CSV table of C-alpha atoms in Angstrom, one decimal:
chain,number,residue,atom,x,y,z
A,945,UNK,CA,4.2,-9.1,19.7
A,946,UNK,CA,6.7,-11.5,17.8
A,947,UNK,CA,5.6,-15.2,18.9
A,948,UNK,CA,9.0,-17.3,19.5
A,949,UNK,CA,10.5,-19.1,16.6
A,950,UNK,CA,10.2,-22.4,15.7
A,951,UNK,CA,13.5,-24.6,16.3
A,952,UNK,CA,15.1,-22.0,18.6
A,953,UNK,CA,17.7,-23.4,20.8
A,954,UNK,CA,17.9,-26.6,19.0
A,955,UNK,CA,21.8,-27.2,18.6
A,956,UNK,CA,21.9,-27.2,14.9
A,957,UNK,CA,19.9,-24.2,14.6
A,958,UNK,CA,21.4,-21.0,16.9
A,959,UNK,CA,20.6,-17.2,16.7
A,960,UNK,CA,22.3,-15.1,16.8
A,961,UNK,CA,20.9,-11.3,16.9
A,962,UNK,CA,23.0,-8.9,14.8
A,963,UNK,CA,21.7,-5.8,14.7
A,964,UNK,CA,18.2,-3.7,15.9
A,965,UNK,CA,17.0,-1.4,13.2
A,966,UNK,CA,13.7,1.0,13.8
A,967,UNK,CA,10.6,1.1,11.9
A,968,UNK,CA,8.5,4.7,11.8
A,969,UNK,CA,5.8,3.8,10.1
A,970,UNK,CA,4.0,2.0,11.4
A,971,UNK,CA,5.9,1.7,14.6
A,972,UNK,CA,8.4,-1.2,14.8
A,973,UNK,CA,11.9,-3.1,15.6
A,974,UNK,CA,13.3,-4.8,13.1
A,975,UNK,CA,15.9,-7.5,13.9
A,976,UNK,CA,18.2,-8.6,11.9
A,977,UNK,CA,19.4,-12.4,12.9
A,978,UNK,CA,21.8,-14.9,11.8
A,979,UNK,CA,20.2,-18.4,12.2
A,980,UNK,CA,22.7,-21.6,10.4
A,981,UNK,CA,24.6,-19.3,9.0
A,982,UNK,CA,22.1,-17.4,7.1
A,983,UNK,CA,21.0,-13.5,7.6
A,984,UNK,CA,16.9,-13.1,8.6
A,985,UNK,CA,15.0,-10.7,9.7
A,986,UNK,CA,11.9,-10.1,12.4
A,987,UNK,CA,9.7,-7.2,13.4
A,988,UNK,CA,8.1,-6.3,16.6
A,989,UNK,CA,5.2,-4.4,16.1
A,990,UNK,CA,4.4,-1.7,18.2
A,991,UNK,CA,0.9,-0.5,16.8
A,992,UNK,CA,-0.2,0.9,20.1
A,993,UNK,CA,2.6,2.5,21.2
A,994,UNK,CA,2.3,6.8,21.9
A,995,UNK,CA,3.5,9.4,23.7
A,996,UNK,CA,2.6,8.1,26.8
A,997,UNK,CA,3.1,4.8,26.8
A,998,UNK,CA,5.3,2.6,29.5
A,999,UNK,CA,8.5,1.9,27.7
A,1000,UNK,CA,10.0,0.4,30.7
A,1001,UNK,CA,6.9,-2.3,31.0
A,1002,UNK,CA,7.1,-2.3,27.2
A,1003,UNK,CA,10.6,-3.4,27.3
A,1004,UNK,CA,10.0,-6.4,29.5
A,1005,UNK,CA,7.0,-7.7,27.6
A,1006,UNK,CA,9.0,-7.4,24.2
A,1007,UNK,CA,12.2,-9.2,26.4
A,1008,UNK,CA,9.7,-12.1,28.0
A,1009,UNK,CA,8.4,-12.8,24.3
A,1010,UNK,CA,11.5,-12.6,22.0
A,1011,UNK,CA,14.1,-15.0,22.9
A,1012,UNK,CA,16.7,-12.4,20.4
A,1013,UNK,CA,16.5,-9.4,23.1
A,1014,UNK,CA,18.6,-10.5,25.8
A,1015,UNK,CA,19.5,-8.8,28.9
A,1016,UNK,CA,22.5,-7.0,27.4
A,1017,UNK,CA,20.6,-5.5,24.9
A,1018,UNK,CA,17.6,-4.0,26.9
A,1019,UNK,CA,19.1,-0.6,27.1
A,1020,UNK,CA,19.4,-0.4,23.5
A,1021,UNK,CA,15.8,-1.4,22.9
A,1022,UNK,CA,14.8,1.5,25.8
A,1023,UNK,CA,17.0,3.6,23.5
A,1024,UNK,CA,15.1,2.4,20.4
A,1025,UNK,CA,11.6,2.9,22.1
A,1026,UNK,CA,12.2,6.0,23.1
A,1027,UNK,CA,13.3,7.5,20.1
A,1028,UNK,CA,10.1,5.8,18.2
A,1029,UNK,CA,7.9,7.7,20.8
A,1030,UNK,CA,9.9,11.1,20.5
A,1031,UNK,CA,9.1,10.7,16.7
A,1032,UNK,CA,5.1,10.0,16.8
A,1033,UNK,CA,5.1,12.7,19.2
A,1034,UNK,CA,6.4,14.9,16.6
A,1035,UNK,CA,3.4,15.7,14.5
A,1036,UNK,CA,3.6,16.8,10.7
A,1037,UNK,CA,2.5,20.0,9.5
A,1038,UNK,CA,3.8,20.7,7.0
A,1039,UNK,CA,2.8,22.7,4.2
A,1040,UNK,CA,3.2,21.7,0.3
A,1041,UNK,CA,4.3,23.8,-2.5
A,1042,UNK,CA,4.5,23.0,-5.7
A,1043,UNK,CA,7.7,22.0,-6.8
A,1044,UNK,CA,7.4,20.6,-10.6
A,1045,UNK,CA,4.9,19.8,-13.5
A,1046,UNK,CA,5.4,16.9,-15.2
A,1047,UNK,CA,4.4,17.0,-18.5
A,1048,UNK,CA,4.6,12.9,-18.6
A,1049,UNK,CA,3.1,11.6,-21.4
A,1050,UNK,CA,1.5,12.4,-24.8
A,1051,UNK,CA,-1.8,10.6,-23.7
A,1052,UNK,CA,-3.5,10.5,-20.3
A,1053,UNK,CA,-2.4,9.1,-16.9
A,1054,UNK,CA,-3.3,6.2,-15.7
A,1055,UNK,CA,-1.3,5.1,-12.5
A,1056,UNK,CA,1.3,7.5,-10.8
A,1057,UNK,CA,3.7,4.8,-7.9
A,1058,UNK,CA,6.3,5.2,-5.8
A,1059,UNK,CA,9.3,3.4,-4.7
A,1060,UNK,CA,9.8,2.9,-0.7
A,1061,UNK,CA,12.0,6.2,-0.2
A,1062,UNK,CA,10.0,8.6,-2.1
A,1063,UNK,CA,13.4,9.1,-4.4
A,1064,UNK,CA,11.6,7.9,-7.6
A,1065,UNK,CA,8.3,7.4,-9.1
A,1066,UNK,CA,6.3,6.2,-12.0
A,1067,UNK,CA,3.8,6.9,-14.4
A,1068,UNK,CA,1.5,4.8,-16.8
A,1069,UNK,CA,-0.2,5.8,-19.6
A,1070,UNK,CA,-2.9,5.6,-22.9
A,1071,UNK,CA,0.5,5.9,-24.8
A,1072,UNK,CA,1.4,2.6,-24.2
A,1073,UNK,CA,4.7,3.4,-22.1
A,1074,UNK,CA,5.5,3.7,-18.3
A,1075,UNK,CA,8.0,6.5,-17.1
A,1076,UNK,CA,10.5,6.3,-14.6
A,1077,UNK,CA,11.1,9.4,-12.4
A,1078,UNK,CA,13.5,10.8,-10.6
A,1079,UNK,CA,11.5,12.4,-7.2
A,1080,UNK,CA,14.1,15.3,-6.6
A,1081,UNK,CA,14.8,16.5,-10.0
A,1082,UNK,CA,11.3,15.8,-12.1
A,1083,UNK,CA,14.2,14.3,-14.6
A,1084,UNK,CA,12.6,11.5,-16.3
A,1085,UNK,CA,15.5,8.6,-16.4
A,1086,UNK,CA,13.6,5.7,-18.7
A,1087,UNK,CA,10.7,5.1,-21.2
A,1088,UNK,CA,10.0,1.3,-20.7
A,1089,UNK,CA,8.4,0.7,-24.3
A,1090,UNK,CA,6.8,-2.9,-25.4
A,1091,UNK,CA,3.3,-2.8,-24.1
A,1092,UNK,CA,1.2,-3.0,-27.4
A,1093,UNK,CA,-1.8,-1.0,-25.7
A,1094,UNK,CA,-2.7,1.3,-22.6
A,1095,UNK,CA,-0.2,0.4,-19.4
A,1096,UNK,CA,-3.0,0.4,-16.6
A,1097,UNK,CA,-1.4,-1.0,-13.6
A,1098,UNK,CA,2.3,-0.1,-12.3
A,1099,UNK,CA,4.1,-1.0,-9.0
A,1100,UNK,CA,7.8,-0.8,-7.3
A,1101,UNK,CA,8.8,-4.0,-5.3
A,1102,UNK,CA,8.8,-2.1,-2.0
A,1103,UNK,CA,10.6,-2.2,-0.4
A,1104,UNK,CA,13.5,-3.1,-2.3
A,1105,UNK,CA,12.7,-0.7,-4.9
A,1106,UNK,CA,15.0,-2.6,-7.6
A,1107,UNK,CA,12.0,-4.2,-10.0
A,1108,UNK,CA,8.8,-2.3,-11.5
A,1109,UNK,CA,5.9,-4.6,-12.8
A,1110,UNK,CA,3.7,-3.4,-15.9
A,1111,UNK,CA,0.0,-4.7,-16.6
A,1112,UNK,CA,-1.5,-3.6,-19.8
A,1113,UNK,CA,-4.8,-3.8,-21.7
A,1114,UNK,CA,-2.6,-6.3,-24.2
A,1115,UNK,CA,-3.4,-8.6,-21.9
A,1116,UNK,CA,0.3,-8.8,-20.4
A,1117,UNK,CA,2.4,-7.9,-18.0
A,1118,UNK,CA,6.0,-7.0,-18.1
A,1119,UNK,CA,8.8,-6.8,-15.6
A,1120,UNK,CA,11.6,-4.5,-15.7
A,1121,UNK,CA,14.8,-3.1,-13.5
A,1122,UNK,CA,14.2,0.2,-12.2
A,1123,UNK,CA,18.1,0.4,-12.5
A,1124,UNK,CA,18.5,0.1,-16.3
A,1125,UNK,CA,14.9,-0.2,-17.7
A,1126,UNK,CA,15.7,-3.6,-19.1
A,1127,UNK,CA,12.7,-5.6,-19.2
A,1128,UNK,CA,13.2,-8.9,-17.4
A,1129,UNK,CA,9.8,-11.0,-18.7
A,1130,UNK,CA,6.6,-11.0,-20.4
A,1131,UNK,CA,4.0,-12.5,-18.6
A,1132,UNK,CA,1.7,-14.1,-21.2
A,1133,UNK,CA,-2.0,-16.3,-19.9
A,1134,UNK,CA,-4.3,-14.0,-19.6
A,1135,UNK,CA,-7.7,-13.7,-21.8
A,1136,UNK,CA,-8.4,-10.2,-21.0
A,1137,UNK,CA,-6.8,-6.4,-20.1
A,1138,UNK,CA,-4.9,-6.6,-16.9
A,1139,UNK,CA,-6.3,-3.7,-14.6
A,1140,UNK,CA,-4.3,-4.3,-10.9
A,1141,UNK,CA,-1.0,-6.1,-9.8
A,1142,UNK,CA,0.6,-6.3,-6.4
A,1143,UNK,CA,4.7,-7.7,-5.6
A,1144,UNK,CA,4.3,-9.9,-2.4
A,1145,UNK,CA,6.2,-8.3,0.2
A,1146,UNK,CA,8.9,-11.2,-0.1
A,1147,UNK,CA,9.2,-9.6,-3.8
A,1148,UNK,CA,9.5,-13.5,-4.9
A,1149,UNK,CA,5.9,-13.0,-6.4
A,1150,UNK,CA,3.7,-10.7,-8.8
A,1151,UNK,CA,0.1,-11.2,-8.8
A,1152,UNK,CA,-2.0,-9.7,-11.7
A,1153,UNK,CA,-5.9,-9.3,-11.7
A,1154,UNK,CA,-7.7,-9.5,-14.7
A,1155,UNK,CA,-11.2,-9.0,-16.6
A,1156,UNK,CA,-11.1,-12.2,-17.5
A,1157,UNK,CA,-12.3,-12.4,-14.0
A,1158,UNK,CA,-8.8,-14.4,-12.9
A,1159,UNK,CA,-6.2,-13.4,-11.3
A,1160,UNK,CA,-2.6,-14.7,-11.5
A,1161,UNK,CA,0.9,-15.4,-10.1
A,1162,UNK,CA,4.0,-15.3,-11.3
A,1163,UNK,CA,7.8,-15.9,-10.3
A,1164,UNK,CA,10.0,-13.1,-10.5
A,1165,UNK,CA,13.0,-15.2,-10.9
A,1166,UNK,CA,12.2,-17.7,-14.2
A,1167,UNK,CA,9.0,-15.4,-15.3
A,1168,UNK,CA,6.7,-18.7,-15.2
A,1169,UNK,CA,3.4,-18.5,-14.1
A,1170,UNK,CA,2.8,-20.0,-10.7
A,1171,UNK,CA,-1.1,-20.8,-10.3
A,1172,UNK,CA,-3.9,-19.1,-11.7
A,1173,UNK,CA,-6.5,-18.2,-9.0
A,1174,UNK,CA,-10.0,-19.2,-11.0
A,1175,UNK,CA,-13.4,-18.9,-8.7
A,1176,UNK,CA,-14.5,-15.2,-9.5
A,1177,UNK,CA,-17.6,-14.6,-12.2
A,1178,UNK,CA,-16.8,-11.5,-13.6
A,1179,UNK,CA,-13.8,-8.8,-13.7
A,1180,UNK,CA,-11.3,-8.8,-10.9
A,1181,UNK,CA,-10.8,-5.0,-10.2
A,1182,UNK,CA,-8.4,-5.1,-7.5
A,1183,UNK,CA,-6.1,-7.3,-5.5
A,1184,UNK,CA,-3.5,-6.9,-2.8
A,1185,UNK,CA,-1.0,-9.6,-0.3
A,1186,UNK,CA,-1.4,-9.3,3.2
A,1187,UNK,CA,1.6,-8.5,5.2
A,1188,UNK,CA,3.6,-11.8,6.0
A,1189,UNK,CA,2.3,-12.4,2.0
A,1190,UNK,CA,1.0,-15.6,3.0
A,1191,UNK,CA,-2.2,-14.6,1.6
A,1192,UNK,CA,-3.9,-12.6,-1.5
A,1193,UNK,CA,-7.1,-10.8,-1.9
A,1194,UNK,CA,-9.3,-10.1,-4.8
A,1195,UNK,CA,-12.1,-8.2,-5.3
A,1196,UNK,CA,-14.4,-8.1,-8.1
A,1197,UNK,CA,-17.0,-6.7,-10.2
A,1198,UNK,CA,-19.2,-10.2,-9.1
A,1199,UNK,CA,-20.2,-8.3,-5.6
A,1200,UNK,CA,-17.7,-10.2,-3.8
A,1201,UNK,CA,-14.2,-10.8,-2.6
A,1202,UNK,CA,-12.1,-13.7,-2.3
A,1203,UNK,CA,-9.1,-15.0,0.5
A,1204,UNK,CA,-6.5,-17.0,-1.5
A,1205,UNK,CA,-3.7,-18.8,0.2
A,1206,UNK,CA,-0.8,-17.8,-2.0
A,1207,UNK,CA,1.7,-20.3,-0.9
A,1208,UNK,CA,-1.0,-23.2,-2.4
A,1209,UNK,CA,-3.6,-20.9,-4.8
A,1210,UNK,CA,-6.3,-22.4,-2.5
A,1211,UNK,CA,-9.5,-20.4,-1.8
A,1212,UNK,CA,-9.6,-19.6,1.8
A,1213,UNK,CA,-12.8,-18.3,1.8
A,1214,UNK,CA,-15.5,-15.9,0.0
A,1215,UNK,CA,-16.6,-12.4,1.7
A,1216,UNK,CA,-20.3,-12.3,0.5
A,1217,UNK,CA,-22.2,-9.5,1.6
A,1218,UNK,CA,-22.2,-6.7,-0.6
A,1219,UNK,CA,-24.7,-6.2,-2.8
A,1220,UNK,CA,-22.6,-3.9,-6.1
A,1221,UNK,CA,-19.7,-4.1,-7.7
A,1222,UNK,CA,-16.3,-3.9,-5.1
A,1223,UNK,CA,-14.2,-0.8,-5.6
A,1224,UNK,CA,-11.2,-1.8,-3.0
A,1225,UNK,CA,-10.4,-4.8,-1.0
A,1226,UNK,CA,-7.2,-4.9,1.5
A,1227,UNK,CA,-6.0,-6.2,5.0
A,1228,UNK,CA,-4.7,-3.9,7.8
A,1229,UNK,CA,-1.4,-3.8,9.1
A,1230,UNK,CA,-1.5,-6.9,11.1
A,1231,UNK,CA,-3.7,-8.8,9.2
A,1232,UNK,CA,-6.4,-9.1,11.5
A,1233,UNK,CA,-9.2,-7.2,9.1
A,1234,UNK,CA,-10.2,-6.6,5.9
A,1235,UNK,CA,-11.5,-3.8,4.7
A,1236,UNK,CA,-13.8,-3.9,1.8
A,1237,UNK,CA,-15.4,-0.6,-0.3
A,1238,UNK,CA,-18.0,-1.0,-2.7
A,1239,UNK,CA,-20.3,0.8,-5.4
A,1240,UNK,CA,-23.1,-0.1,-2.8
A,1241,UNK,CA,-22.4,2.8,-0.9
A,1242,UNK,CA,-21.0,1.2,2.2
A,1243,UNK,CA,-17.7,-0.4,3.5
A,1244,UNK,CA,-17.5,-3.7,5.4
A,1245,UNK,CA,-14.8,-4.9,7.7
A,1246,UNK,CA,-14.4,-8.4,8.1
A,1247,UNK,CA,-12.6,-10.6,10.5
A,1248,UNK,CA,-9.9,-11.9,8.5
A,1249,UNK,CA,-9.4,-15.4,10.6
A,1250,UNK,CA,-12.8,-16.3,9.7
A,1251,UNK,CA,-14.1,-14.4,7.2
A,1252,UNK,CA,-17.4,-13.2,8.9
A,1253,UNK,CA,-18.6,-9.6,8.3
A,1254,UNK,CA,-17.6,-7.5,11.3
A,1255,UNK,CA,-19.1,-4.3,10.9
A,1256,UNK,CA,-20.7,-2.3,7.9
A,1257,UNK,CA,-19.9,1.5,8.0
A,1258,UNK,CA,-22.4,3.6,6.3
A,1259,UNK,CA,-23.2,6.7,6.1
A,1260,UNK,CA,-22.6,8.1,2.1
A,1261,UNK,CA,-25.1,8.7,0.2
A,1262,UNK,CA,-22.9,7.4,-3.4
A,1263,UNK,CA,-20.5,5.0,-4.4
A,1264,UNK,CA,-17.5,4.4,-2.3
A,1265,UNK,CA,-14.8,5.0,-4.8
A,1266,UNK,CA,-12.0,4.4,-2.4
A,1267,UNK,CA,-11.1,3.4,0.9
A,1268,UNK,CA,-7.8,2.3,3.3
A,1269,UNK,CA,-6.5,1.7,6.9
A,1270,UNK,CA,-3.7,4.1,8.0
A,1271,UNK,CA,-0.7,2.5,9.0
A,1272,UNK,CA,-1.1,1.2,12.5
A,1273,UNK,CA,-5.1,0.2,11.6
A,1274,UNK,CA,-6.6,2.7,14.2
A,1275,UNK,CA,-8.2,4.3,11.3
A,1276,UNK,CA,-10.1,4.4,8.2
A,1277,UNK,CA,-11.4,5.8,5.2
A,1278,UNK,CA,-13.6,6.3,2.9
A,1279,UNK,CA,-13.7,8.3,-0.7
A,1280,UNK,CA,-17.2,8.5,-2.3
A,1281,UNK,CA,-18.9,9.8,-5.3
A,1282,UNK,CA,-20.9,12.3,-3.4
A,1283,UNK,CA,-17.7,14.3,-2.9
A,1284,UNK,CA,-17.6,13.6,0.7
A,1285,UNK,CA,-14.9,11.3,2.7
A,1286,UNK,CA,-15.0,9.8,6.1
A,1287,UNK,CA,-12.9,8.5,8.9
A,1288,UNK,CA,-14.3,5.7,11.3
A,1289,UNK,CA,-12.4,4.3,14.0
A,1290,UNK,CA,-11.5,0.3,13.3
A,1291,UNK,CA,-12.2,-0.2,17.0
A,1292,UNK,CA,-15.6,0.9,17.4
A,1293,UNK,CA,-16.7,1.1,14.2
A,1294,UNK,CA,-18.0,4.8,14.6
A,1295,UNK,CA,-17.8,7.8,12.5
A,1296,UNK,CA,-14.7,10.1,13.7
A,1297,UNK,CA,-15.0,13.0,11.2
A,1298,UNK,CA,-16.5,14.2,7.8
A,1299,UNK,CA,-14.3,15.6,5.2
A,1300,UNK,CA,-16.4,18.0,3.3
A,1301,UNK,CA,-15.0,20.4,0.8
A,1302,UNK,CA,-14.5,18.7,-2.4
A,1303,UNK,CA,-17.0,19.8,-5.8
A,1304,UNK,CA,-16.8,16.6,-7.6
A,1305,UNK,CA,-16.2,13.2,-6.5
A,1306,UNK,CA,-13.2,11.8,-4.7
A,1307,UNK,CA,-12.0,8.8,-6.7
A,1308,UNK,CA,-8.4,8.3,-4.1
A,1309,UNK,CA,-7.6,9.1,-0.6
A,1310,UNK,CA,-4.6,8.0,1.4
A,1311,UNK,CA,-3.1,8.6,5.1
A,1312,UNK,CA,0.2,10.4,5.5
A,1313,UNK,CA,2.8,7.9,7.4
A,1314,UNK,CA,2.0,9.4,10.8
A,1315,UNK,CA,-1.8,9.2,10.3
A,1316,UNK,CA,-2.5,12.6,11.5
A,1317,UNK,CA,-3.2,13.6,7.6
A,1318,UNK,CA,-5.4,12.6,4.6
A,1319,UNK,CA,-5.3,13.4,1.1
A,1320,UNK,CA,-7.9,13.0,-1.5
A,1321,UNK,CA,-8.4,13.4,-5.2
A,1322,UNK,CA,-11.1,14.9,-6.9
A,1323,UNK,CA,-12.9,15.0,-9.8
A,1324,UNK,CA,-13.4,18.7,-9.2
A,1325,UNK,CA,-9.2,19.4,-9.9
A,1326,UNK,CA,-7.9,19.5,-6.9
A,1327,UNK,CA,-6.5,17.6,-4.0
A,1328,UNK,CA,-6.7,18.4,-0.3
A,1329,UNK,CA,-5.1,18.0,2.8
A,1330,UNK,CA,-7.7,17.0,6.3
A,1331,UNK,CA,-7.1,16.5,9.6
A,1332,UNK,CA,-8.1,13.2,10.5
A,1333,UNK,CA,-9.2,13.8,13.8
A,1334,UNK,CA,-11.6,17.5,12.9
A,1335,UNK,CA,-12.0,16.5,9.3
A,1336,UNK,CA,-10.7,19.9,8.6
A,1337,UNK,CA,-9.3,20.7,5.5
A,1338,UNK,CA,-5.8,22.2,5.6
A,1339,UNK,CA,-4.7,22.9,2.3
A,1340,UNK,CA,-6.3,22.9,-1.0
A,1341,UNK,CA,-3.8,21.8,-4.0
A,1342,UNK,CA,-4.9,23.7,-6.9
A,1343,UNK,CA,-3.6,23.8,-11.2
A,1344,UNK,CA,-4.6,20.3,-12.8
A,1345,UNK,CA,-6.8,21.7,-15.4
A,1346,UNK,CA,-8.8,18.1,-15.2
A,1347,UNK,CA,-9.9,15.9,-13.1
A,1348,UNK,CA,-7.2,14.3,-10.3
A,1349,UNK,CA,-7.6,10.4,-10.4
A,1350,UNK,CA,-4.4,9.5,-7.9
A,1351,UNK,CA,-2.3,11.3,-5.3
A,1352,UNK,CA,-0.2,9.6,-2.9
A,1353,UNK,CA,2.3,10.5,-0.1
A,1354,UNK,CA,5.9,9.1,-0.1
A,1355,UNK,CA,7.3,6.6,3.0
A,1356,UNK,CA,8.3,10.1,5.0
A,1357,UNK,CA,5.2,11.9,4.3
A,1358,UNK,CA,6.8,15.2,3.0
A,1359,UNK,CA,6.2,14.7,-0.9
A,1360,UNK,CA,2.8,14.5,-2.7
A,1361,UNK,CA,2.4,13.2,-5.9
A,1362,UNK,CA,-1.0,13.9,-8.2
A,1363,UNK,CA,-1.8,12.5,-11.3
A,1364,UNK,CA,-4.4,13.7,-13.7
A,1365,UNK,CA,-6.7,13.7,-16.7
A,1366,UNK,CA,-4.5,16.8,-17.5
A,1367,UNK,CA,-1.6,14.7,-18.7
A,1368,UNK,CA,0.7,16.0,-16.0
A,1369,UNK,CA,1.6,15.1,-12.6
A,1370,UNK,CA,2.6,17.4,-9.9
A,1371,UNK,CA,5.6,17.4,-7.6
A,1372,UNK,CA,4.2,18.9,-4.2
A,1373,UNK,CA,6.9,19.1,-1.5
């Protein structure tokens, strides 16, 4: 629940509540406030809510806790609620064709992203360029050239959408408009090839990781570096802000994975427990856990107030390649080298299903929005649809002629994107 803002009431500082906007995935209200003048906005999570929740008691807990919904406006958020619920309750399942191959680049794939809507994409790539997309048409609307060597990591500023950031083994990272493919900066300081990079959700920030075993952050608006986060003894592999993007975590090829404070650059505090290389590292929607994969066959979920290990899920007998939370953090999953995947359930830790199918190992898995889906990536070709609850698999997504290193759903959940050693990536919609 929203907690109640700081300073409300005081004379010089009234709020007023303009509008109430609805949030699918994961279930929310946004509102959107005036406060001195000034537009803001606020969400009200509602992680738990289902098709048989209480809206009416719902209503009155959001109403005693947010000082914005007043009793005029209690019908509207019954309205809101309502419609939320009638939308979980509608469950996808939908089956995807192909639609387009993209014959991206003269060199392989590295990174395949979306923007917020689903309405563009981009791809990296060995030939030193990254390719804007247009979702609907497979048109291909810029080549953003300057990268002097493979362009590893790529990523949209969700959700605006407007800015794409580059990292490149040149050591650098660029920053372009998606509008006009003008590049904005060039983020020099780095020793080594940049291999991840993450926009804070504010989109005032990009944070690069590197194997120079640093990581780094930079402002968007005069392209100057901001602090250099230094505490990490070998390659930082991957990195992502929490929600609120008060904080960043990396995680690295030293066994272990830092909490930085990103408004200061401070260390919060180490997660020491693995014992191999980490593969992924990343908060869940409220930023209560961490969850952390590693090349020591396990996963551990950590309390992300005070950094104590939680829970270890185990279980696959190979590295865990990949791993998430689906959007409400009910769930999660793992991706491993033995070709199997699994979902446990963040509350009690246990094993819900097995996702077994796959001939090679799966190297990327992802929820759909409504977190009644998974999708993996294989090294065996294909990609494949489960149901998270059975671990049954759905569909089978068959034609790269290598292997698939990234597929990913859009915001809505009805497009599919797969990227592979193949040189192509697939439109499935």
């Amino acid at each position: 629940m929203a907690t109640k803002p700081v300073g409300w009431g005081s004379t010089s500082e009234k709020m007023k509540l303009k509008s109430l906007l609805l949030r699918y995935y994961p279930p929310g209200i946004m509102l959107e406030y005036e406060k001195s003048g000034e537009l803001k906005t606020k969400s009200i999570d509602l992680l738990d809510l289902g098709p048989s929740s209480d809206v009416d008691a719902l209503v009155e807990e959001i109403q005693k806790a947010e000082p914005l919904i007043t009793a005029s406006r209690k019908d509207q958020v019954k309205l809101l609620i309502q419609r939320l619920q009638d939308k979980l309750g509608q469950h996808s399942n939908h089956k995807f064709y192909l639609f387009k191959v993209l014959r991206a680049h003269i060199l392989p794939l590295t990174n395949v992203a979306l923007n917020k809507s689903g309405s563009r994409f981009i791809t990296g790539s060995y030939d030193r360029t990254c390719k804007l997309w247009d979702t609907a048409s497979g048109e291909e609307l810029h080549t953003l050239e300057g990268h002097r060597n493979v362009v590893y990591a790529i990523a949209f500023n969700n959700p605006y959408g407007d800015k794409i950031a580059t990292g490149s083994f040149d050591k650098t990272c660029k920053l372009w408009s998606a509008e006009t493919g003008k590049c904005y900066h060039t983020f020099r300081g780095h020793t080594a090839e940049i291999v991840c990079l993450s926009f804070n959700p504010q989109s005032t920030l990009v944070a690069t990781g590197s194997m120079d075993t640093t990581a780094k952050l930079w402002d968007i608006q005069n392209g100057e570096e901001v602090f250099t986060l230094a505490g990490h003894s070998a390659e930082i592999i991957s990195l992502s802000f929490d929600t609120s993007g008060n904080r960043i975590i990396t995680g690295s090829f030293d066994h272990t994975v830092v909490v930085w404070d990103a408004n200061t650059g401070r260390k919060v505090y180490t997660l020491i427990g693995h014992c191999a290389e980490i593969s992924s590292a990343l908060f869940n929607w409220d930023c209560s856990l961490i969850l952390t994969g590693s090349m020591d066959k396990t996963c551990m979920l950590w309390d992300a107030m005070n950094g104590k290990c939680v829970a270890t899920l185990t279980g696959h007998d190979d590295e865990i390649l990949d791993s998430c939370f689906d959007y409400t953090g009910k769930h999660i999953a793992t991706a491993s080298a033995d070709g199997t995947a699994r979902v446990f359930s963040a509350a009690t830790r246990k094993c819900i299903s097995k996702l077994e199918g796959h001939e090679g190992e799966i190297s990327k898995i992802s929820f759909n929005p409504q977190g009644n889906r998974l999708l993996t990536g294989s090294s065996d070709k294909t990609a494949r649809i489960w149901d998270v609850q059975t671990g049954q698999c759905l569909q089978v997504l068959e034609g790269h002629a290598d292997e698939i290193f990234t597929c990913t759903f859009n915001y809505k959940g009805d497009i599919i994107i797969t990227g592979s050693k193949d040189n192509t990536c697939r439109i499935w919609r």
